[in-house]
């Protein structure tokens, strides 16, 4: 099974799941989003947002492929590019962070570590651009109710499972943060398990060879 990450572009935009390809929940403010949906083709607004963000800021998404099949994606941008971010009770996003808007893994590929892989891809990209952290609004009650737009906000449990920490609690929409130096220090699953078991002690520290003590001259020589 081969897995790879690619950046979101106008060409790869078509590989997003169709509901996400037509969704402008994050890209527009609530009034403009409702207006775009009423006009009948929010996909054009989505494409315009991606195009503008790519031109002005750079890469704003990652897609994961498994054996050539689209299997998941994430989208991210500075909060100034994401009007919806100001509508959350736990806003605003910190000035030194980019906002991870949404994350999605196709159900058939869930549970295989693609979510962590996608977040690591975002972390590598943002670190190169001098950004210190990723923040996200999570849904602490994901799956409750039948509002389809709620799927646009990823579960808070997902963010917690890939290393985010809550920086502003809320019963529904906590704001979470991942320091990029933490994301880039993730090791293999075995080392990660060791870290979880042994607290702050890193596997490298635990497994580093002990330097032998210097030999001492015997008094009989």
CSV table of C-alpha atoms in Angstrom, one decimal, residues 7-13 46-61 76-77 81 125 129:
chain,number,residue,atom,x,y,z
A,7,UNK,CA,-0.4,20.1,-2.0
A,8,UNK,CA,-3.8,21.4,-2.7
A,9,UNK,CA,-3.9,23.2,-6.1
A,10,UNK,CA,-6.7,24.2,-8.5
A,11,UNK,CA,-5.9,20.9,-10.3
A,12,UNK,CA,-6.1,18.7,-7.1
A,13,UNK,CA,-9.1,20.6,-5.8
A,46,UNK,CA,-14.4,27.8,-3.3
A,47,UNK,CA,-12.2,27.8,-6.4
A,48,UNK,CA,-11.8,31.6,-6.2
A,49,UNK,CA,-10.8,31.4,-2.6
A,50,UNK,CA,-8.2,28.7,-3.2
A,51,UNK,CA,-6.8,30.6,-6.2
A,52,UNK,CA,-6.5,33.9,-4.3
A,53,UNK,CA,-4.9,32.2,-1.2
A,54,UNK,CA,-2.4,30.3,-3.4
A,55,UNK,CA,-1.4,33.5,-5.1
A,56,UNK,CA,-1.2,35.7,-2.0
A,57,UNK,CA,0.0,33.4,0.7
A,58,UNK,CA,0.9,30.0,-0.8
A,59,UNK,CA,0.0,26.4,-0.1
A,60,UNK,CA,-3.3,26.1,1.8
A,61,UNK,CA,-4.1,22.4,1.9
A,76,UNK,CA,-5.3,25.7,6.5
A,77,UNK,CA,-4.6,29.4,6.2
A,81,UNK,CA,-8.1,34.6,5.1
A,125,UNK,CA,5.1,23.3,5.3
A,129,UNK,CA,7.4,29.6,6.3
